[in-house]
Short mmCIF file of C-alpha atoms and ligand atoms in Angstrom, two decimals:
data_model
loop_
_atom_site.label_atom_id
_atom_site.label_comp_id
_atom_site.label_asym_id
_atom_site.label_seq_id
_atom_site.Cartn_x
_atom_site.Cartn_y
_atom_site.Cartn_z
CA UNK A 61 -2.76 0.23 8.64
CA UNK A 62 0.20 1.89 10.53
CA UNK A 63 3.23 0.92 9.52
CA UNK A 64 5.49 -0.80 11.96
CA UNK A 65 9.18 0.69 12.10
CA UNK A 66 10.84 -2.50 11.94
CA UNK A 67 9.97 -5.98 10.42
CA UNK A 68 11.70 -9.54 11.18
CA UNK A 69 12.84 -10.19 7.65
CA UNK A 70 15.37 -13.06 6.51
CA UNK A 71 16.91 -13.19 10.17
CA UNK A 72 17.31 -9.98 11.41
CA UNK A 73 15.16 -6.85 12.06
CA UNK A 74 15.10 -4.24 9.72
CA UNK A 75 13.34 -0.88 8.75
CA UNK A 76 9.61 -1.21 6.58
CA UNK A 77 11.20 0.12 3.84
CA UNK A 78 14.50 -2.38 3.37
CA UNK A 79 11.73 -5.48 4.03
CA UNK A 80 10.61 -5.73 0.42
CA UNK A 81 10.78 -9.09 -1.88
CA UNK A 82 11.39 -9.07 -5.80
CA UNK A 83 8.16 -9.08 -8.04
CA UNK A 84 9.87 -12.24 -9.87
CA UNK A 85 9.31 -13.80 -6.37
CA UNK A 86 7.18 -17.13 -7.11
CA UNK A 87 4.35 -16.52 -4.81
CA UNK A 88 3.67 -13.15 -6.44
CA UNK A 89 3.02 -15.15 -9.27
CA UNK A 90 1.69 -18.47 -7.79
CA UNK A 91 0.53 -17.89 -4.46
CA UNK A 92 2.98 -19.98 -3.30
CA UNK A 93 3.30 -18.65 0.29
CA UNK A 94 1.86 -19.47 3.93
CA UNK A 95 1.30 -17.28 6.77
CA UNK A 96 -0.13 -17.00 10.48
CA UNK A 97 -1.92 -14.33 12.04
CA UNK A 98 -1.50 -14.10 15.55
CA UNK A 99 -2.05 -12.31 18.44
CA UNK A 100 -0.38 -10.14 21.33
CA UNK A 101 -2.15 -9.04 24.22
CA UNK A 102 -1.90 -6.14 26.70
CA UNK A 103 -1.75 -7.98 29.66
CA UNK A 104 -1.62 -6.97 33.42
CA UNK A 105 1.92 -8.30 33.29
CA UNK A 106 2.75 -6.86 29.88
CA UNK A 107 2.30 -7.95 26.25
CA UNK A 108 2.08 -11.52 26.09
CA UNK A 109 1.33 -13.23 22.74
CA UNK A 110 -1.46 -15.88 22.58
CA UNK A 111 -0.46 -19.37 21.70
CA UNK A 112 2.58 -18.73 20.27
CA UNK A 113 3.86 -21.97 19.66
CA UNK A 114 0.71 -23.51 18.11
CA UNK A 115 0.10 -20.87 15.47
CA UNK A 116 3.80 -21.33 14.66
CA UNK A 117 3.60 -25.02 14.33
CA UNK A 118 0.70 -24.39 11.64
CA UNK A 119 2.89 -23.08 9.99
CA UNK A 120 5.17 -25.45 9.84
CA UNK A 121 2.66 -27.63 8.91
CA UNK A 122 1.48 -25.09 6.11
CA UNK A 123 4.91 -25.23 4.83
CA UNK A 124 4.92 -28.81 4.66
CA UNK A 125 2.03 -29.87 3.03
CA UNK A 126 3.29 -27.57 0.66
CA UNK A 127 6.73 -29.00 0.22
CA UNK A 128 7.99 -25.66 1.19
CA UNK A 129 11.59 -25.36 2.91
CA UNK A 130 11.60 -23.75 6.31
CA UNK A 131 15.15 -21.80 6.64
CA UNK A 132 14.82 -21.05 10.33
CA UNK A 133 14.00 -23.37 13.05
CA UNK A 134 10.54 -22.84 14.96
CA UNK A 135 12.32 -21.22 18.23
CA UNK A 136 13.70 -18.65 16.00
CA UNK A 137 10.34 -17.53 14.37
CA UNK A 138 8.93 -17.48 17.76
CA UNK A 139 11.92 -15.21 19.58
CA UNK A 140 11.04 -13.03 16.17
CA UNK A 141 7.65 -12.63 16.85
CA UNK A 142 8.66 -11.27 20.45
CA UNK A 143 11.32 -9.18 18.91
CA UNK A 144 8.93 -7.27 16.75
CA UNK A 145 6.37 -6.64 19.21
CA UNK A 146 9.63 -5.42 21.70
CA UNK A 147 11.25 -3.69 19.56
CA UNK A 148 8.21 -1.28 18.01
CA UNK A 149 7.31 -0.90 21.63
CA UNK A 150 3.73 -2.47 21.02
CA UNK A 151 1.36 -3.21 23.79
CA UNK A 152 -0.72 -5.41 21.41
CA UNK A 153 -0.50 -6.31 18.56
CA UNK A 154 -1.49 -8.37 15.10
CA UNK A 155 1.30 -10.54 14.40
CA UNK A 156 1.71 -11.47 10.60
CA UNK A 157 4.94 -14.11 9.73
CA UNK A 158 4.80 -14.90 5.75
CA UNK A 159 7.27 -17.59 4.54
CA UNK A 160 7.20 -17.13 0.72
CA UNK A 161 9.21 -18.84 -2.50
CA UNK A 162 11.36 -16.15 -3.97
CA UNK A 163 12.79 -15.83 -7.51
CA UNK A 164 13.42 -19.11 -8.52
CA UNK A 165 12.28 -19.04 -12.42
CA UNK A 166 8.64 -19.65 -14.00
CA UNK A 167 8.22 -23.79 -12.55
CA UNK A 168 5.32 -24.75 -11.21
CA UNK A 169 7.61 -27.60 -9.55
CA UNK A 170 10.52 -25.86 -7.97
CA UNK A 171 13.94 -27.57 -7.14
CA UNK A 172 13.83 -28.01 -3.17
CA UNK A 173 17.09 -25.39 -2.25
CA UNK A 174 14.76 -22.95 -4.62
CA UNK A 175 15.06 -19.77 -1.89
CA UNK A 176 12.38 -19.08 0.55
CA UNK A 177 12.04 -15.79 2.53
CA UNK A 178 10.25 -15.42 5.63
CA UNK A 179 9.04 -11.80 7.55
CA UNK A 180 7.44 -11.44 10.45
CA UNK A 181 5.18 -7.95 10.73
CA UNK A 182 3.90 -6.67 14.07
CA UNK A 183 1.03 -4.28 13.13
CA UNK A 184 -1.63 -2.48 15.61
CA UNK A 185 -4.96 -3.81 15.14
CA UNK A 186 -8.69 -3.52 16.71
CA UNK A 187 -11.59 -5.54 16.38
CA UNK A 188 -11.35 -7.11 12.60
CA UNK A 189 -15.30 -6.96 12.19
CA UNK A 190 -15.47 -3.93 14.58
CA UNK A 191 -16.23 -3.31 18.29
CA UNK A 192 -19.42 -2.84 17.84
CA UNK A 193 -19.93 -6.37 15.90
CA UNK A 194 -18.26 -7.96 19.08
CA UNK A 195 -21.07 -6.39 21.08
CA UNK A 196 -24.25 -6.88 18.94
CA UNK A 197 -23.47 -9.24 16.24
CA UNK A 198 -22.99 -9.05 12.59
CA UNK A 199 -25.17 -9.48 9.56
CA UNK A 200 -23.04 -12.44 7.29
CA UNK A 201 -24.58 -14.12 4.37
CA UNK A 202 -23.75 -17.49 2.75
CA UNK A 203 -21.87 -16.47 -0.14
CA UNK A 204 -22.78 -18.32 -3.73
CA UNK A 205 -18.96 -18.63 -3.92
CA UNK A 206 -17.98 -22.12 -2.19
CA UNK A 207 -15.09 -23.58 -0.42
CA UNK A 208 -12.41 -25.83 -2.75
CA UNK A 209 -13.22 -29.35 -2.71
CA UNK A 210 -10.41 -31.46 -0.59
CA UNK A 211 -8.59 -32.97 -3.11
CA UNK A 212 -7.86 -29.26 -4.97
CA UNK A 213 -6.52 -27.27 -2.61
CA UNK A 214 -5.67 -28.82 1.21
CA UNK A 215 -7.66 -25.91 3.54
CA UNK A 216 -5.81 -27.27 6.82
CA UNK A 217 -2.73 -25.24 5.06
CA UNK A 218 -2.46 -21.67 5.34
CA UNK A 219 -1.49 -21.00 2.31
CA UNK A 220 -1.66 -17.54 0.38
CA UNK A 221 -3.11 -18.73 -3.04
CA UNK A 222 -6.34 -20.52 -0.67
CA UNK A 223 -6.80 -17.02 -0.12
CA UNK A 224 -8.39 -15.78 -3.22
CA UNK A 225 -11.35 -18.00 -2.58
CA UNK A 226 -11.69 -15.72 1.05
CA UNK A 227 -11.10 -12.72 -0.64
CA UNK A 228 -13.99 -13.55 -3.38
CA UNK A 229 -16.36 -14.29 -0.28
CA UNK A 230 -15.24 -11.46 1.76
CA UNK A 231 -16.05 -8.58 -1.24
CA UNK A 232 -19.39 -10.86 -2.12
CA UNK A 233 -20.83 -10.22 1.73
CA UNK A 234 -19.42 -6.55 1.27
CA UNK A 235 -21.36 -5.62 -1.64
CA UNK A 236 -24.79 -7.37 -0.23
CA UNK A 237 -24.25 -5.14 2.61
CA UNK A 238 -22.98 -7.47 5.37
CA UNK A 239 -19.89 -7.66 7.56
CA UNK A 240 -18.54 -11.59 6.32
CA UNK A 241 -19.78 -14.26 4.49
CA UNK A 242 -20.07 -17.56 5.29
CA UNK A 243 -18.89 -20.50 2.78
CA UNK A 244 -20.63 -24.05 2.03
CA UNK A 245 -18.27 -27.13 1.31
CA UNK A 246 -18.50 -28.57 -2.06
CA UNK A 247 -20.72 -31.00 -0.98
CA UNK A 248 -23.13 -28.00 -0.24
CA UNK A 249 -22.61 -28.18 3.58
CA UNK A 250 -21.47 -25.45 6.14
CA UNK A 251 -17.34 -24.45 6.12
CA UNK A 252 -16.74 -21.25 7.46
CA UNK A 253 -16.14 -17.71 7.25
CA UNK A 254 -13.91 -15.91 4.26
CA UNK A 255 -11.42 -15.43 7.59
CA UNK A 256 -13.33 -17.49 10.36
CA UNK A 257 -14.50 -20.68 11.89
CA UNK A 258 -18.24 -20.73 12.07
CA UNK A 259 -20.40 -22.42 15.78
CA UNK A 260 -23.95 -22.56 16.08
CA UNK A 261 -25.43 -23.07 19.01
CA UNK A 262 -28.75 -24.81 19.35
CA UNK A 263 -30.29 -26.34 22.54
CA UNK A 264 -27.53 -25.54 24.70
CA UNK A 265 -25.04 -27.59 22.54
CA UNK A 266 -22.13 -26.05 20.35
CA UNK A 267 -22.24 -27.30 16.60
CA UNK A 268 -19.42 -27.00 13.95
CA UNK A 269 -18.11 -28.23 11.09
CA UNK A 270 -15.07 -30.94 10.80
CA UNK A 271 -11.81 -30.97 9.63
CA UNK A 272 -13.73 -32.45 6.48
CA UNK A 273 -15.67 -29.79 5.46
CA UNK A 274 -12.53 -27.85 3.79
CA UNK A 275 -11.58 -25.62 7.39
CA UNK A 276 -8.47 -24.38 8.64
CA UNK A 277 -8.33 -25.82 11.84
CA UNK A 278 -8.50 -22.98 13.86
CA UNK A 279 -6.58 -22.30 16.54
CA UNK A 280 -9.33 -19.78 18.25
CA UNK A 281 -11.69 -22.74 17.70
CA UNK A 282 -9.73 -25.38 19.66
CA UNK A 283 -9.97 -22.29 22.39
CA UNK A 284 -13.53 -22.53 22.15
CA UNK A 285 -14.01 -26.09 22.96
CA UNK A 286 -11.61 -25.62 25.95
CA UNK A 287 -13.18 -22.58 27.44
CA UNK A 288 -16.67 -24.58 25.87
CA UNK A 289 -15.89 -27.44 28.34
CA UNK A 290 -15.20 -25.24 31.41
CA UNK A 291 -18.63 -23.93 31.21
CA UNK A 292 -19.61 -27.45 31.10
CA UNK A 293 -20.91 -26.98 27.63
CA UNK A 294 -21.24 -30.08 25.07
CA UNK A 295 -19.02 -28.94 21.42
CA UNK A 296 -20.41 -31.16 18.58
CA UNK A 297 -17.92 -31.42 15.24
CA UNK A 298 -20.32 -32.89 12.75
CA UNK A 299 -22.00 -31.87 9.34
CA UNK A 300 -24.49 -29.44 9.57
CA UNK A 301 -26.65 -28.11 6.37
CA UNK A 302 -26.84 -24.39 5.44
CA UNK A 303 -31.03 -24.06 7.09
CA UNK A 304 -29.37 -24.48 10.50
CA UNK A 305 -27.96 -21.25 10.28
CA UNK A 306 -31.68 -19.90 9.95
CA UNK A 307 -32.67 -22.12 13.37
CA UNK A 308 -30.07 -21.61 15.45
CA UNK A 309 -30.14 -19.94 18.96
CA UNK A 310 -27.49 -18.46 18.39
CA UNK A 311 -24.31 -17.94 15.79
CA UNK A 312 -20.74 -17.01 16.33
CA UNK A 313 -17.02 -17.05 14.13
CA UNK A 314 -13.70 -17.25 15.67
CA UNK A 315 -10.58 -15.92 14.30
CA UNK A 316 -7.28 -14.70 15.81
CA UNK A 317 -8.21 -11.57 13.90
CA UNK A 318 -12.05 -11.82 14.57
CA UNK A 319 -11.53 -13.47 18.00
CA UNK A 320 -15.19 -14.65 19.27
CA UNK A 321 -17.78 -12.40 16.58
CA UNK A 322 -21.44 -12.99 17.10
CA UNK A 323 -23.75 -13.40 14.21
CA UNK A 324 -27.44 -11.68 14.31
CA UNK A 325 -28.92 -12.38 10.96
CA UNK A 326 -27.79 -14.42 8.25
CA UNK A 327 -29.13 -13.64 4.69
CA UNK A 328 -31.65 -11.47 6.14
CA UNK A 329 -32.88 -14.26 8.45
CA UNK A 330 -32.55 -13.58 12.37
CA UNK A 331 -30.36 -15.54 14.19
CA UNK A 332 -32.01 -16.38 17.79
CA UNK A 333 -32.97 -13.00 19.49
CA UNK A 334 -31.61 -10.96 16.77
CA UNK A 335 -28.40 -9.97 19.49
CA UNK A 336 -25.52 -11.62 21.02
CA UNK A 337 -26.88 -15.10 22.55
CA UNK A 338 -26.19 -16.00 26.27
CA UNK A 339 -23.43 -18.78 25.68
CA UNK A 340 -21.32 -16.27 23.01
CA UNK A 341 -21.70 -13.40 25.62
CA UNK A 342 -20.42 -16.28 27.96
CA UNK A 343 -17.90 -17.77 26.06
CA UNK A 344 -17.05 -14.12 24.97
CA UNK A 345 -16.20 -13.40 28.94
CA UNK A 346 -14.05 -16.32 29.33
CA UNK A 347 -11.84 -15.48 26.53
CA UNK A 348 -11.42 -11.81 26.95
CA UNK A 349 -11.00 -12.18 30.26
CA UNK A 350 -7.55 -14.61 29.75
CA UNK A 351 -6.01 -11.11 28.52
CA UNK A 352 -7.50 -8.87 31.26
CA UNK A 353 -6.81 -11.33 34.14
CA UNK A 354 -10.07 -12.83 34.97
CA UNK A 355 -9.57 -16.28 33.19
CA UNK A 356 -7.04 -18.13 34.72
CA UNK A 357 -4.39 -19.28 32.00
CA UNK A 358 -4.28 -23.09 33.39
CA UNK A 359 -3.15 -23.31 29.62
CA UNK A 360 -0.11 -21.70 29.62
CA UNK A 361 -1.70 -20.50 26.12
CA UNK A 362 0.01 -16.72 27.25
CA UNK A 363 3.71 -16.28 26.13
CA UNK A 364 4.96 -12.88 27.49
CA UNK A 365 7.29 -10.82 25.26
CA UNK A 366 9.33 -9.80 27.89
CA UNK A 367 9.98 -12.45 29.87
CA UNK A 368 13.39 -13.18 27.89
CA UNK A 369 14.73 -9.56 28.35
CA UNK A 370 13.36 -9.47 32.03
CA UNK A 371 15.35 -12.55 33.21
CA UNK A 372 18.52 -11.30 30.85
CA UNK A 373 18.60 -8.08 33.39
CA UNK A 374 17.90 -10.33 36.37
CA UNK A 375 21.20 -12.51 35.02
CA UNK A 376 23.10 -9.57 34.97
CA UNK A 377 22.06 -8.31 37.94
N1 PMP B 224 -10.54 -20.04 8.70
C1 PMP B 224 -9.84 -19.22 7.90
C2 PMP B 224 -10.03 -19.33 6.43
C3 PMP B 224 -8.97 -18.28 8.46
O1 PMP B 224 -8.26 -17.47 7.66
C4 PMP B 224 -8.84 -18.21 9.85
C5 PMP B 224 -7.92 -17.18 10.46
N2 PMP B 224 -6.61 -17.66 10.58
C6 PMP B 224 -9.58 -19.09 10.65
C7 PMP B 224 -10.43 -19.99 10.04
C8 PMP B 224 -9.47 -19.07 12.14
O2 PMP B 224 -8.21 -19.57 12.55
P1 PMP B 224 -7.50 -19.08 13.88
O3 PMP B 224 -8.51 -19.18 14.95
O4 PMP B 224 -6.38 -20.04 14.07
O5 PMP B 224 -7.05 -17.69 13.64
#
């Protein structure tokens, strides 16, 4: 990773090295932190960030579930996440904002002005399960390590501590020699990736797994059924067993960070013809080409960094 000059932290920009939180901080100790990851785009009119405002009402939401106090309101962590891109003159960019407790003592309960810090990172990133995976598919397996049941820890949060279970799936895959892994519920049915949301397509029709089935929502997925329905293509959210994977046409994940990753083989199995499927390549089209001009953003889903700057200097002029 190369390290961004300056980082949004606590309300103002300021250098990499000066952005750094005590290691009494609570969520060093108890997780106790939620996050986004989001996107910026090189666009034809500039960087533009992709669905700004959604990723940072998840986190909002993140923070409430987990009766976390949000210090800044949500128009200031979105003029941040501009700033950071502007300001490290990025043309794209990964956008990471972490809300976190800070040192508040050793309870698991803490008081509700306990302090909370929040930084926003802007760091340049390619393809998280490489170029080539976008291309010709991975290889995942379906990792023996499973998804926490609902009522342990709520997976519509993104919170930092759900993401020791991802980081156990993630090495699993690794060491068996594939690119991601793929998690079952605890009722034994399909979830998702260690960093993804998991489709199979079979017949013509998209397939994934509910709310239910211990998913973040993603934000990438509710992209999918938009650009799904354009195509005039049926999206299915139901509960689908682990063999399907072996049976389906075809396989995908989506993930701000893995954006729309076809899947080849899973455990060793094939997946369709073995090479990105016909709807993925399709789908695939649609969403690259929102960034590259070809899709028309009827969604307003692009938010360009320097539209604020731009009409300051037209003010002034
Ligand atoms: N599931 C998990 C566990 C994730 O970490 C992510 C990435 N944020 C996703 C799904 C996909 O979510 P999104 O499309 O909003 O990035």
């Amino acid at each position: 990773m190369k390290a961004p000059e300056q980082i949004w932290f606590n309300g103002r920009l300021q250098p990499w090295r000066d952005a750094t939180v005590h290691v009494m901080a609570h969520a060093i100790h108890y997780g106790s932190s939620v996050f986004e990851g989001i996107r910026c785009y090189a666009t034809p009119d500039g960087p533009a960030v992709f669905r700004l405002e959604e990723h940072i009402e998840r986190l909002f939401q993140s923070a409430k579930i987990h009766r976390i106090r949000m210090p800044y309101d949500a128009g200031t962590l979105v003029q941040g996440c501009k700033d950071v891109v502007a300001v490290n003159g990025l043309r794209s960019a990964y956008l990471r904002p972490v809300v976190l407790r800070g040192v508040s003592g050793f309870s698991l309960a803490p008081s509700h002005d306990a302090p909370v810090e929040v930084a926003i990172a802007a760091i340049e990133f390619g393809a998280y399960l490489g170029e080539e995976g976008l291309r010709q598919g991975i290889d995942a397996c379906v990792s023996s390590w499973q998804r926490a049941a609902p009522n342990t820890f709520p997976a519509s949060a993104k919170a930092g501590g759900n993401y020791l279970n991802s980081q156990l799936v993630a090495m699993e895959a690794q060491r068996l020699g594939c690119a991601e892994g793929i998690a079952l519920s605890a009722d034994g049915l399909l979830s998702e990736g260690s960093g993804e949301n998991l489709f199979i397509v079979r017949r013509g029709v998209l397939y994934t797994p509910p709310a239910a089935a211990s998913i973040l929502i993603g934000i990438t997925r509710d992209t999918v059924f938009e650009l799904a329905a354009d195509l005039g293509l049926r999206v299915v959210e139901q509960a689908l067993p682990r063999e399907l994977l072996y049976v389906a046409d075809e396989v995908f994940l989506t993930g701000t960070a893995a954006e729309i990753t076809p899947v080849r083989s899973v455990d060793g199995i094939t997946v369709g013809a073995g090479s990105r499927g016909p709807i993925t390549a399709a789908l695939q089209e649609r969403f690259f080409g929102l960034f590259d001009g070809r899709t028309p953003d009827r969604w307003g889903w692009l938010d360009p960094v320097a539209q604020q700057r731009a009409q300051r200097v037209t003010a002034a002029a």
